[in-house]
Short mmCIF file of C-alpha atoms in Angstrom, two decimals:
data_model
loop_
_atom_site.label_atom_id
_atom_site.label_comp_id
_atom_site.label_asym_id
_atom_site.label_seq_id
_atom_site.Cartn_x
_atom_site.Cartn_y
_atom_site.Cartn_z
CA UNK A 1 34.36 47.44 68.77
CA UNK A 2 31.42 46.93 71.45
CA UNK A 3 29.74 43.69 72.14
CA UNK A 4 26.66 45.31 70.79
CA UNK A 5 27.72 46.27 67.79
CA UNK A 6 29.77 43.40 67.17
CA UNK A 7 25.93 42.07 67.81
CA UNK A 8 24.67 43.91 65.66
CA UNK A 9 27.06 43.31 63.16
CA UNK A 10 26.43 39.56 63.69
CA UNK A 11 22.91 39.62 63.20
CA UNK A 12 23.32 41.67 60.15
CA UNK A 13 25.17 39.17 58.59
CA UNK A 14 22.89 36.62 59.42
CA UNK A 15 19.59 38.07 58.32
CA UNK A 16 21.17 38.48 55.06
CA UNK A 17 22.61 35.57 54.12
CA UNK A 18 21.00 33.61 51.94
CA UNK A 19 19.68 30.49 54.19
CA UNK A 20 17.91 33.02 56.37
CA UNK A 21 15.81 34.84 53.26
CA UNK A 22 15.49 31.15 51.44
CA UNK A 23 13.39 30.18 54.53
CA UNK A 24 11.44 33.17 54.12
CA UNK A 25 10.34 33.08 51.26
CA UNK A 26 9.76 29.17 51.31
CA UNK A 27 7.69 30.09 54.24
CA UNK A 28 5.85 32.93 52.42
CA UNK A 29 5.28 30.74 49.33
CA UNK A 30 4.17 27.86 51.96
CA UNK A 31 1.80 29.81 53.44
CA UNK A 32 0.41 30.47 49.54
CA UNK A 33 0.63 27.11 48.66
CA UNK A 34 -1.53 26.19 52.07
CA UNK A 35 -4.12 27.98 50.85
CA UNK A 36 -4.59 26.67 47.53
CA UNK A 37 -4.42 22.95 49.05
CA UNK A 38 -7.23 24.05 51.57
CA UNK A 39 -9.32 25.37 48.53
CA UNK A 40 -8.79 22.16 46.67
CA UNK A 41 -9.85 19.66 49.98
CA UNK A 42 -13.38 22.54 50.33
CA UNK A 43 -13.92 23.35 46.77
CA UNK A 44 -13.04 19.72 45.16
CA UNK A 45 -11.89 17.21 47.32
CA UNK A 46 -15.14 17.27 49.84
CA UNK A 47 -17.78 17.88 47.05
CA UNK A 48 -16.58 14.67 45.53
CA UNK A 49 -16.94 12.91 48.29
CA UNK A 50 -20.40 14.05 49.70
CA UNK A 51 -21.30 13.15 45.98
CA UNK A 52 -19.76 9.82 46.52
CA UNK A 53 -21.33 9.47 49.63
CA UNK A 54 -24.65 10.37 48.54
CA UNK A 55 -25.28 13.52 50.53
CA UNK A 56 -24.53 16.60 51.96
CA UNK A 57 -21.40 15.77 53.81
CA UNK A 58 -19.75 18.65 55.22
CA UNK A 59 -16.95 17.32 57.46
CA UNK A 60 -16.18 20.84 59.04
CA UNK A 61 -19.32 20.76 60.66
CA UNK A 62 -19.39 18.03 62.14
CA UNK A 63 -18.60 17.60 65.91
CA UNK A 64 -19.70 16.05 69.48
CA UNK A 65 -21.04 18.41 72.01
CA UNK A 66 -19.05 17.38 75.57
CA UNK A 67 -20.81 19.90 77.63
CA UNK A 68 -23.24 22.79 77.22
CA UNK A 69 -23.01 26.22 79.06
CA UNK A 70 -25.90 25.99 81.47
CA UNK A 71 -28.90 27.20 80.15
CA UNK A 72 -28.30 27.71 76.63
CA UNK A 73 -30.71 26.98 74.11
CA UNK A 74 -29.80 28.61 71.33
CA UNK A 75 -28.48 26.87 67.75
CA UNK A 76 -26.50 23.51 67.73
CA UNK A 77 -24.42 24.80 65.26
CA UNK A 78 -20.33 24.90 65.94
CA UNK A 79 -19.75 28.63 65.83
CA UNK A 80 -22.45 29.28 67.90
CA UNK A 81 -21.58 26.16 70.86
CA UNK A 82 -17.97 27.35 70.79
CA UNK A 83 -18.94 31.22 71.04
CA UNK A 84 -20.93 30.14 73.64
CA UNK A 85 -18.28 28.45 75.47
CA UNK A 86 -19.49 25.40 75.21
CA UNK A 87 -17.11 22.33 75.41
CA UNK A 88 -17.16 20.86 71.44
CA UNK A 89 -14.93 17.96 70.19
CA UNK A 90 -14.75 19.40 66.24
CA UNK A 91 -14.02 15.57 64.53
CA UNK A 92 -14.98 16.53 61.20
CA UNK A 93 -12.80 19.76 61.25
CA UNK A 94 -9.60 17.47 62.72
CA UNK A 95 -10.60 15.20 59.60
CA UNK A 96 -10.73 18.31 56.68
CA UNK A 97 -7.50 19.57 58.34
CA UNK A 98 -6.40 15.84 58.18
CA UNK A 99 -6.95 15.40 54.54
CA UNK A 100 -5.42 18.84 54.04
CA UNK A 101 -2.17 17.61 55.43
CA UNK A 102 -2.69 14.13 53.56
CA UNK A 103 -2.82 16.25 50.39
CA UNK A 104 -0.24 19.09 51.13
CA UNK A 105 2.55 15.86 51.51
CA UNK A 106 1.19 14.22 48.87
CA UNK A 107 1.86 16.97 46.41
CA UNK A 108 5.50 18.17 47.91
CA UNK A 109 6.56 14.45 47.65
CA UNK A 110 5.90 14.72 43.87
CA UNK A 111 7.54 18.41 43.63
CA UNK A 112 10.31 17.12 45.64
CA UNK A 113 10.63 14.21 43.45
CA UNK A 114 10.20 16.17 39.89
CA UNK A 115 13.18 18.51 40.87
CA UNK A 116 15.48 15.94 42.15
CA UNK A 117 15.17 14.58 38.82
CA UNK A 118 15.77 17.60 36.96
CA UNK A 119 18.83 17.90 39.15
CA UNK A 120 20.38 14.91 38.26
CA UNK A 121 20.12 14.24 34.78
CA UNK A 122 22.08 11.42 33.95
CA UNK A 123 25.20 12.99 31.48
CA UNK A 124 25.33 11.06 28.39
CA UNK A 125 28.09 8.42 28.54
CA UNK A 126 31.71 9.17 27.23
CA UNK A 127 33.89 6.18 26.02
CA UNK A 128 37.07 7.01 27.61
CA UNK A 129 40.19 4.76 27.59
CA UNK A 130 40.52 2.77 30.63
CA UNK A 131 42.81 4.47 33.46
CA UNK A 132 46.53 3.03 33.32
CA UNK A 133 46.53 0.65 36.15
CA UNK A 134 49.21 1.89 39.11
CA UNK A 135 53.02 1.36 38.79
CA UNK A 136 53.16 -0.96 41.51
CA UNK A 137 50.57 -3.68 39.28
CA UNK A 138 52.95 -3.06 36.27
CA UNK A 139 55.81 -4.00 38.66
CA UNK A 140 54.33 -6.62 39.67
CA UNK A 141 52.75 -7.62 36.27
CA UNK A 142 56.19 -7.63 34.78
CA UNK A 143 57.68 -9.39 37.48
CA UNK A 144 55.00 -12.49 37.10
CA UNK A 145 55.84 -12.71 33.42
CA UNK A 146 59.45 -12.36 33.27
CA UNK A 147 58.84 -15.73 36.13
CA UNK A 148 56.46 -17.74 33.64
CA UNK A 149 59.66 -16.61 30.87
CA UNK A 150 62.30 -18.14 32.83
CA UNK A 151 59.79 -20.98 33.63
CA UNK A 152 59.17 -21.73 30.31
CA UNK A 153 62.73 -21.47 29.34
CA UNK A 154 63.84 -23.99 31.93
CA UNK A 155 61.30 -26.97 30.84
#
């Protein structure tokens, strides 16, 4: 056999196995579950707390202007600075990506935890009969009482 199809071969076997499609789909099923977490920090988390708050706060767009392109004089808005090339530290979109993250842990601790405690349910207890102890202690065991016999015996 070649060493590319021995190659091939290899990486056959690897795609295949299970590891290799398990991270797949946990990284297809991630990518879901991203989403959903980034819908629930814009759709719930940040309305709640620009109610809190008082106001419209819209964290995404919120960000420090470093330097303009010269001349420009259009919108100070953050799509239109950054298509315009202007230098733009984004804060508020660090922070929504921030809380994302905060969020996205928060909820696979409590998966994590959930299944490891469907994995080891505790199995009810059995009363079982004490294991003999080893033939060396019964040696020994016998030995120390035939000693307190002959001790007894002799008083």
């Amino acid at each position: 056999m070649s060493k590319a199809t021995g190659f091939l071969k290899e990486f056959r076997d690897f795609a295949v196995k299970g590891n290799a499609v398990d991270l797949a789909v946990g990284v297809i099923i991630g990518a879901a579950f991203g989403k959903i977490v980034d819908s629930i920090v814009r759709d719930i988390v940040m309305p709640l707390v620009s109610w809190i708050l008082g106001g419209q706060v819209d964290f995404t767009n919120k960000f420090w202007v470093l330097r303009l392109p010269e001349g420009y004089t259009g919108p100070m808005t953050y799509a239109d600075l950054t298509k315009a090339g202007a230098n733009v530290l984004a804060w508020g979109n660090f922070l929504t990506i921030l809380i994302n993250f905060i969020l996205l842990a928060f909820v696979i601790f409590w998966m994590v935890k959930a299944i490891n405690a469907a994995r080891h349910k505790p199995e009810p207890v059995k009363e079982e009969k004490p294991a003999a102890p080893p033939e060396d202690v019964v040696v020994l065991r016998e030995i120390r009482d035939l000693l307190q016999q002959k001790k007894d015996t002799t008083l």
